[in-house]
Coordinates of C-alpha atoms and ligand atoms in Angstrom, one line a residue:
X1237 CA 0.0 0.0 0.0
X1238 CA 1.8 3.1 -1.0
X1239 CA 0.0 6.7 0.6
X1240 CA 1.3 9.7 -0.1
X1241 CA 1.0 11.6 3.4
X1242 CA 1.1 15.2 1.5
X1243 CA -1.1 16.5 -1.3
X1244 CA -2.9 19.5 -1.6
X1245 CA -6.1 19.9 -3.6
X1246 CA -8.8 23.0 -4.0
X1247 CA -12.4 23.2 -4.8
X1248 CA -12.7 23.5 -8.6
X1249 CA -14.2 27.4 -8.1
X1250 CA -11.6 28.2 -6.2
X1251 CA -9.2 27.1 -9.0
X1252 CA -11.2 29.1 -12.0
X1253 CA -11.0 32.3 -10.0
X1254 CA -7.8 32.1 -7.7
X1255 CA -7.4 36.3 -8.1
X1256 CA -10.5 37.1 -6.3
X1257 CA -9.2 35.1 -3.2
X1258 CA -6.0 37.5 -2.9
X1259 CA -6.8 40.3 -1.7
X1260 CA -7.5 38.7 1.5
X1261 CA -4.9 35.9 2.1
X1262 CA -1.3 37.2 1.6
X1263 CA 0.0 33.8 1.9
X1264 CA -1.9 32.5 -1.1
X1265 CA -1.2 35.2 -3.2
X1266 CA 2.3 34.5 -2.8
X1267 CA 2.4 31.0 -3.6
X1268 CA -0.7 31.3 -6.6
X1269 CA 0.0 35.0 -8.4
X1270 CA 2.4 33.1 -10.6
X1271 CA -0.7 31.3 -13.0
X1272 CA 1.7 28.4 -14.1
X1273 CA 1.2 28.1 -9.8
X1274 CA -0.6 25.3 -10.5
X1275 CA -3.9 23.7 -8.2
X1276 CA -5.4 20.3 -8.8
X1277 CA -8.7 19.2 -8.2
X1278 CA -9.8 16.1 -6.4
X1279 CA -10.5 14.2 -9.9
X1280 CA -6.7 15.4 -10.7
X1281 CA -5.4 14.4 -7.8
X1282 CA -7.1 10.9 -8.4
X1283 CA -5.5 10.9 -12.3
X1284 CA -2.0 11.4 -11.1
X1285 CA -2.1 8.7 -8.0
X1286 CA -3.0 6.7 -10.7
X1287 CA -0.3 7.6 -12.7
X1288 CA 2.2 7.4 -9.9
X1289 CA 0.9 4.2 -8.4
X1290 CA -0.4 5.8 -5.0
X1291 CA -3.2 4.0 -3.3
X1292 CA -4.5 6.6 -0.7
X1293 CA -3.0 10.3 -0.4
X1294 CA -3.7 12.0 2.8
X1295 CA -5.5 15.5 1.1
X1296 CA -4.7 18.3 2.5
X1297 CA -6.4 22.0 2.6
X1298 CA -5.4 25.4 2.3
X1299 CA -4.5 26.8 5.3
X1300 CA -6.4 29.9 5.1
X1301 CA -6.8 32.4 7.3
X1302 CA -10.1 32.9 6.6
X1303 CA -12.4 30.3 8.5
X1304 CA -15.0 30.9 5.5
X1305 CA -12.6 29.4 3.2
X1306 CA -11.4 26.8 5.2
X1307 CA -14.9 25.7 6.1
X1308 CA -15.6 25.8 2.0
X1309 CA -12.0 23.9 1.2
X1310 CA -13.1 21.1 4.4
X1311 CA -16.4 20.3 3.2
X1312 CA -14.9 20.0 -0.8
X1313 CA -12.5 17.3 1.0
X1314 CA -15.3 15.5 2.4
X1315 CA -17.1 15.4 -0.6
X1316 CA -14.0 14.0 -2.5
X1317 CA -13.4 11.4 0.7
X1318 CA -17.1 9.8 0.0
X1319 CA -16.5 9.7 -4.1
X1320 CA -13.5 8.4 -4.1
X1321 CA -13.8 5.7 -0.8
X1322 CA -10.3 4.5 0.9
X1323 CA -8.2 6.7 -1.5
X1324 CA -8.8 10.1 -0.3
X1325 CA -8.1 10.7 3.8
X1326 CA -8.8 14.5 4.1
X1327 CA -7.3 16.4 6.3
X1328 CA -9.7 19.8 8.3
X1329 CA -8.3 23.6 8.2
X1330 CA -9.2 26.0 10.5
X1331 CA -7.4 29.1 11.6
X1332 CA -6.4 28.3 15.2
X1333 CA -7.2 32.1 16.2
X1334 CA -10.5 32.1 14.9
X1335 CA -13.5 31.7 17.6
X1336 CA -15.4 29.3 15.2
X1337 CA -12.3 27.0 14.7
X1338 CA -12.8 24.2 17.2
X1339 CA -16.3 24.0 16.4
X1340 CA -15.3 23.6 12.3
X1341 CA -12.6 20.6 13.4
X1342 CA -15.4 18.8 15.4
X1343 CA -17.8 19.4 12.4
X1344 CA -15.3 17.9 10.4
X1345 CA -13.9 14.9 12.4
X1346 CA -17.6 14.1 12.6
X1347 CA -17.8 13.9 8.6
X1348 CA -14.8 11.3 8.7
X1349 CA -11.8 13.9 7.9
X1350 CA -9.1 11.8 9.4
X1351 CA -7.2 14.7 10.9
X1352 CA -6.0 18.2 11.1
X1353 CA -3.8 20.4 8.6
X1354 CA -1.8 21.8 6.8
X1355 CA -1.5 24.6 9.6
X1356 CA 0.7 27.0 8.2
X1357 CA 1.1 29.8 11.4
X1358 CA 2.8 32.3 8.7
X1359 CA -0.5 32.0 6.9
X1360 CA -2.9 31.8 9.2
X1361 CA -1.2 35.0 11.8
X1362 CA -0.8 32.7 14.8
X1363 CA 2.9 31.5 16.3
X1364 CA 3.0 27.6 16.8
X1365 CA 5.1 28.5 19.9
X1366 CA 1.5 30.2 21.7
X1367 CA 0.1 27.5 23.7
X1368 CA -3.3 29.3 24.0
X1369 CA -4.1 29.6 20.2
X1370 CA -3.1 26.0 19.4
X1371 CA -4.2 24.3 22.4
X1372 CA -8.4 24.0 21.5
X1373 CA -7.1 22.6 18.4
X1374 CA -4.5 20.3 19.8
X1375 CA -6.8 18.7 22.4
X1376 CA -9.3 17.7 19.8
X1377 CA -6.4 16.0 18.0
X1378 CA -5.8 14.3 21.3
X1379 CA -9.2 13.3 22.2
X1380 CA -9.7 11.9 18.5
X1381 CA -6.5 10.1 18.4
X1382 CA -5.8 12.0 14.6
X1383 CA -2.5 13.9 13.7
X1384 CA -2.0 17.5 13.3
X1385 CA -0.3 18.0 10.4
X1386 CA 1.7 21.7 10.9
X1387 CA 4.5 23.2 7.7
X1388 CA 7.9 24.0 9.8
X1389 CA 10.9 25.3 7.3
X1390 CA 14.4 25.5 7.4
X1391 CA 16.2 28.3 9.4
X1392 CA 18.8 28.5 6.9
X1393 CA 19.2 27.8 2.7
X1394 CA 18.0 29.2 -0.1
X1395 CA 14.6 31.1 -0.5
X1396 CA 11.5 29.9 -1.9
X1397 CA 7.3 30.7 -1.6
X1398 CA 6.6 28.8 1.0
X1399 CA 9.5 29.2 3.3
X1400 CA 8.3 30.4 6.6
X1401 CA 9.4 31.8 9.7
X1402 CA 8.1 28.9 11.4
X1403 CA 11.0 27.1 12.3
X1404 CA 12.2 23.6 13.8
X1405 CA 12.4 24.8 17.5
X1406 CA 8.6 25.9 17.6
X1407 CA 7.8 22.8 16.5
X1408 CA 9.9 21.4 19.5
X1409 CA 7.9 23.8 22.4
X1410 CA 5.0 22.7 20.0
X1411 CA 5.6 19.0 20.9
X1412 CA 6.6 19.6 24.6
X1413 CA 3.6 21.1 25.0
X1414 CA 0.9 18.9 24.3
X1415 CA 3.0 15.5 24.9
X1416 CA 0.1 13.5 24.0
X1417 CA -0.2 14.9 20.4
X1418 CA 0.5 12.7 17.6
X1419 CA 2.3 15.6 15.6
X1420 CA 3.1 15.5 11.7
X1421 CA 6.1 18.3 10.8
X1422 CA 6.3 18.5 7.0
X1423 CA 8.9 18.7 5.3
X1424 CA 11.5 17.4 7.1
X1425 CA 10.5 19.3 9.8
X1426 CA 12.7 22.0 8.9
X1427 CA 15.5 20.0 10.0
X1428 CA 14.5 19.0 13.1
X1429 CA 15.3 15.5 13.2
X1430 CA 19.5 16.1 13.5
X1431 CA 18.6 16.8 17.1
X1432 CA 16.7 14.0 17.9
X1433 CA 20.2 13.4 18.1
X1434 CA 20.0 14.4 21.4
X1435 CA 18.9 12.3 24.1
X1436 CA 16.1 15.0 25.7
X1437 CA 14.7 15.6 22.5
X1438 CA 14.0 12.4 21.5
X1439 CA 11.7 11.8 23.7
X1440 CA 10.4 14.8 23.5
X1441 CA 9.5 14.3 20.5
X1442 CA 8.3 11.0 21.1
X1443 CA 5.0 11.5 19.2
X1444 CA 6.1 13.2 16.1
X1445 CA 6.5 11.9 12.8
X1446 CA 8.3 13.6 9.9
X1447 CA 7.0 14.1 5.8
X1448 CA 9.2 14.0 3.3
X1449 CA 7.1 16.7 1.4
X1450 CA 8.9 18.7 -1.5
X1451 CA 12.1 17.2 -0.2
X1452 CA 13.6 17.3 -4.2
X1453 CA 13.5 20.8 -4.2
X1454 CA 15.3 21.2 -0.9
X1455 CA 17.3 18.2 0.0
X1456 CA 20.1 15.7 -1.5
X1457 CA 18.4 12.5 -1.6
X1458 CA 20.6 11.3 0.7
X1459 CA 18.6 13.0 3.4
X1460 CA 16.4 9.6 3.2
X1461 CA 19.0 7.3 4.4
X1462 CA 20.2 10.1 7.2
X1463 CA 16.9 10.4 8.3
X1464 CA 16.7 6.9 8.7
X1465 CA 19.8 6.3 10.4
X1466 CA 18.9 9.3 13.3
X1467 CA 15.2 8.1 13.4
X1468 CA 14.7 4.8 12.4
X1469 CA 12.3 4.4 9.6
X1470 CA 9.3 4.3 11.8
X1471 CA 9.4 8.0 11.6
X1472 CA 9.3 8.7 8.5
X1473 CA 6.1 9.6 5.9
X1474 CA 6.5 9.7 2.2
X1475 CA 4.7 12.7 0.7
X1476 CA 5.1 14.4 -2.7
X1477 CA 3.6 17.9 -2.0
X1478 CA 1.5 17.2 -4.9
X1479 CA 0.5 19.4 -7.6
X1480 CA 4.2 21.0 -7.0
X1481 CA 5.8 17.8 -7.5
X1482 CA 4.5 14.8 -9.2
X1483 CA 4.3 11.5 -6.2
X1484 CA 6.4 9.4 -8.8
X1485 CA 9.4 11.4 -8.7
X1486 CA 9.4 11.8 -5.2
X1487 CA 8.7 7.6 -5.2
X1488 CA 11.3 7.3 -7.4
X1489 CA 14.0 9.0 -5.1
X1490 CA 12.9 7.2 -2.1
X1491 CA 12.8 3.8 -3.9
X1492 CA 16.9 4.6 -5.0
X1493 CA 17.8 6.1 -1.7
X1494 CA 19.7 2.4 -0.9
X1495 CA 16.9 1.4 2.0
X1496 CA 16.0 -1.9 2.6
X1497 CA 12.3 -3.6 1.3
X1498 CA 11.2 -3.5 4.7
X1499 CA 12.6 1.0 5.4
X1500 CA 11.0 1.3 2.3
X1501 CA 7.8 -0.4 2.6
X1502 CA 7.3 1.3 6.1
X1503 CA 8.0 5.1 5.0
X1504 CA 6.2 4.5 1.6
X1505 CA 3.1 3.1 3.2
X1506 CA 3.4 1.1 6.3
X1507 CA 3.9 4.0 8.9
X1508 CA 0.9 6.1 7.4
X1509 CA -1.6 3.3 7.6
X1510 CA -0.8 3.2 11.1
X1511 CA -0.9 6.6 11.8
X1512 CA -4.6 6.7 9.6
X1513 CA -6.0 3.9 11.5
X1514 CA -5.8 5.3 14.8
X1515 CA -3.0 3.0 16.2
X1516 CA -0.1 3.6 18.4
X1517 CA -0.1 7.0 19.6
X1518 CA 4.0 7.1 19.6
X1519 CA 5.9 6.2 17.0
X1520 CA 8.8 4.2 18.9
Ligands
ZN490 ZN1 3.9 22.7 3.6

């Protein structure tokens, strides 16, 4: 079973009339003024797991700051989960600030989203490191047993869109915070697994799990086998990022990276399943 833990996907009006939507959210201007940006629908989505040989993708939201687009962008994710049964697991958005953002996650949860994300804080004007705005969101993860699923970045390297100020030791205070949280950093957590590395933070972070989203355009592929070596493979969640990069090339790295059948099997599929199905609250 492969599942690609990060893809992104937008209701189809959204799509046809991405200008009206930036006057409002600064974040998605950035990353959508461009119009060769591109967005994918759910049905496009579907076409390229197809292509790419991906059996589930865990379908991700905008994270808006708006809870009016969220709320539009959560139910389209729904909708797609019931058409397309046991290949779509969507993912709620909600700005955490927002007084009407627990109450959209429960709505949510209750149509079968199987957890909580992308939360971008640089997007949605809230710092991951403030207990009080993530905590009514973080204790429904915990009471549901589903991920949150939060974008950290690199503190250092070369610029792009998406890099944020939201950087590797937030997520840290993040996951000493709510210790019971089953926590998914994206891409690569911005670095933070070198310091599991150290003994404290390990088990610290105890309960997070890392994505390997967009790692092509920021890593050497040897970052697979390092991350493996530091974490064990256990930790570890293939995701493509999709529409910014196709799932097959992102496969095709991990399947070269010089990982056994049974690393591979477990980052390309086996930890996800896990993680979708409500087992294990810890990873190791
Ligand atoms: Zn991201």
């Amino acid at each position: 079973m492969i599942i690609d833990f990060h893809t992104h996907i937008f209701p189809p009006e959204m799509i046809a009339d991405r200008a009206r939507l930036m006057p409002e959210e600064d974040w998605f201007a950035k990353l959508y003024r461009d119009p060769a940006a591109r967005m994918a629908s759910a049905k496009e989505l579907i076409e390229e797991m197809d292509r790419s040989g991906v059996d589930r993708a865990v379908v991700l939201g905008f994270p808006f700051r708006s809870l009016d687009l969220c709320v539009k962008s959560n139910s389209y994710l729904a909708e797609a989960a019931g058409r397309w049964p046991g290949r779509i697991a969507g993912f709620a958005n909600a700005p955490p600030l927002s007084p009407g953002a627990a109450a959209e996650i429960e709505r949510c949860l209750g149509l079968g989203l199987k957890g909580i994300g992308e939360l971008v804080p640089d997007s949605q004007g809230f710092d991951l490191a403030d207990t009080g705005a993530v905590r009514p969101l973080a204790k429904l993860a915990e009471q549901h047993g589903v991920p949150m699923l939060i974008h950290l970045s690199e503190p250092v390297g070369h610029g792009y869109k998406g890099k944020s100020g939201t950087t590797p030791e937030k997520g840290y205070a993040l996951a000493r915070t709510f210790p019971g949280l089953k926590l998914v950093f994206a891409h690569w957590g911005g670095g933070l697994p070198f310091y599991e590395l150290m003994p404290e933070v390990r088990s610290d972070l105890a309960g997070a799990y890392y994505d390997s989203a967009a790692s092509p355009f920021l890593y050497d592929a040897k970052v697979f086998k390092v991350a493996v070596s530091i974490l064990g493979p256990e930790k570890i969640l293939f995701g493509s990022d999709f529409p910014l990069l196709s799932p097959l090339r992102c496969r095709r790295e991990i399947e070269a990276a010089g990982l056994s059948a049974a690393e591979t099997g477990a980052i390309m599929g086996g930890n996800a399943a896990r993680i979708l199905e409500g087992k294990s609250g810890n990873p190791a």
